[in-house]
Amino acid sequence: MTLPLALGMPGWPETLFILILVLLLFGAKKLPELARGLGQSLNEFRKARDEFEHEVHKSAAHIEVKEPAEKQPHQGS
């Protein structure tokens, strides 16, 4: 199954057009602020993802798997 053209990844001409459009819309003075905000957002997202993965691994380490009653050794009869 192929994706329609509109959903494909943009190539160099499309990327260049988008960058020029952003430059025209926001101006050269706003671009560093936008990039800084985007970088901070990505860092926060990455930090939250790492904390979530750490909690998942920590909770998985605490889970103890018990053997079924049939497989447990019999105690002195």
Short mmCIF file of C-alpha atoms in Angstrom, two decimals:
data_model
loop_
_atom_site.label_atom_id
_atom_site.label_comp_id
_atom_site.label_asym_id
_atom_site.label_seq_id
_atom_site.Cartn_x
_atom_site.Cartn_y
_atom_site.Cartn_z
CA MET A 1 0.00 0.00 0.00
CA THR A 2 1.46 3.37 -0.98
CA LEU A 3 0.83 6.65 0.74
CA PRO A 4 -0.73 9.51 -1.18
CA LEU A 5 1.72 12.18 -2.30
CA ALA A 6 0.44 14.65 0.29
CA LEU A 7 1.45 12.34 3.16
CA GLY A 8 4.99 11.58 1.95
CA MET A 9 8.11 13.01 3.56
CA PRO A 10 9.05 16.45 2.22
CA GLY A 11 12.16 16.66 0.08
CA TRP A 12 14.77 19.42 -0.04
CA PRO A 13 12.70 21.87 -2.11
CA GLU A 14 9.71 21.55 0.22
CA THR A 15 11.90 21.88 3.32
CA LEU A 16 13.59 24.98 1.92
CA PHE A 17 10.19 26.49 1.08
CA ILE A 18 8.94 25.83 4.63
CA LEU A 19 12.06 27.40 6.16
CA ILE A 20 11.71 30.51 3.98
CA LEU A 21 8.02 30.74 4.85
CA VAL A 22 8.80 30.51 8.59
CA LEU A 23 11.47 33.18 8.20
CA LEU A 24 9.02 35.49 6.46
CA LEU A 25 6.23 34.87 8.96
CA PHE A 26 8.20 35.21 12.19
CA GLY A 27 11.22 37.27 11.18
CA ALA A 28 14.89 36.69 11.86
CA LYS A 29 14.68 38.04 15.43
CA LYS A 30 12.04 35.52 16.53
CA LEU A 31 13.71 32.42 15.08
CA PRO A 32 16.27 31.98 17.90
CA GLU A 33 13.46 32.27 20.47
CA LEU A 34 11.38 29.71 18.59
CA ALA A 35 14.34 27.34 18.29
CA ARG A 36 15.17 27.76 21.99
CA GLY A 37 11.57 27.03 22.97
CA LEU A 38 11.48 23.99 20.69
CA GLY A 39 14.74 22.72 22.19
CA GLN A 40 13.48 23.17 25.75
CA SER A 41 10.24 21.37 24.87
CA LEU A 42 12.17 18.47 23.37
CA ASN A 43 14.40 18.28 26.46
CA GLU A 44 11.36 18.21 28.76
CA PHE A 45 9.75 15.52 26.64
CA ARG A 46 12.95 13.45 26.64
CA LYS A 47 13.30 13.85 30.42
CA ALA A 48 9.68 12.76 31.00
CA ARG A 49 10.15 9.77 28.69
CA ASP A 50 13.34 8.71 30.52
CA GLU A 51 11.62 9.05 33.92
CA PHE A 52 8.70 6.95 32.67
CA GLU A 53 11.02 4.24 31.34
CA HIS A 54 12.96 4.28 34.63
CA GLU A 55 9.72 3.81 36.61
CA VAL A 56 8.60 0.98 34.33
CA HIS A 57 11.93 -0.84 34.71
CA LYS A 58 11.96 -0.22 38.47
CA SER A 59 8.45 -1.59 38.92
CA ALA A 60 9.20 -4.56 36.67
CA ALA A 61 12.21 -5.42 38.84
CA HIS A 62 9.98 -5.55 41.93
CA ILE A 63 7.52 -8.01 40.47
CA GLU A 64 8.17 -11.48 41.78
CA VAL A 65 7.05 -14.46 39.78
CA LYS A 66 5.71 -17.20 42.04
CA GLU A 67 5.81 -20.85 41.09
CA PRO A 68 2.51 -22.71 40.84
CA ALA A 69 1.55 -24.87 43.87
CA GLU A 70 2.26 -28.13 42.01
CA LYS A 71 5.86 -27.18 41.31
CA GLN A 72 6.73 -26.05 44.84
CA PRO A 73 8.64 -28.68 46.84
CA HIS A 74 6.60 -30.63 49.38
CA GLN A 75 7.44 -29.97 52.98
CA GLY A 76 8.11 -32.91 55.33
CA SER A 77 5.37 -35.52 55.29
#
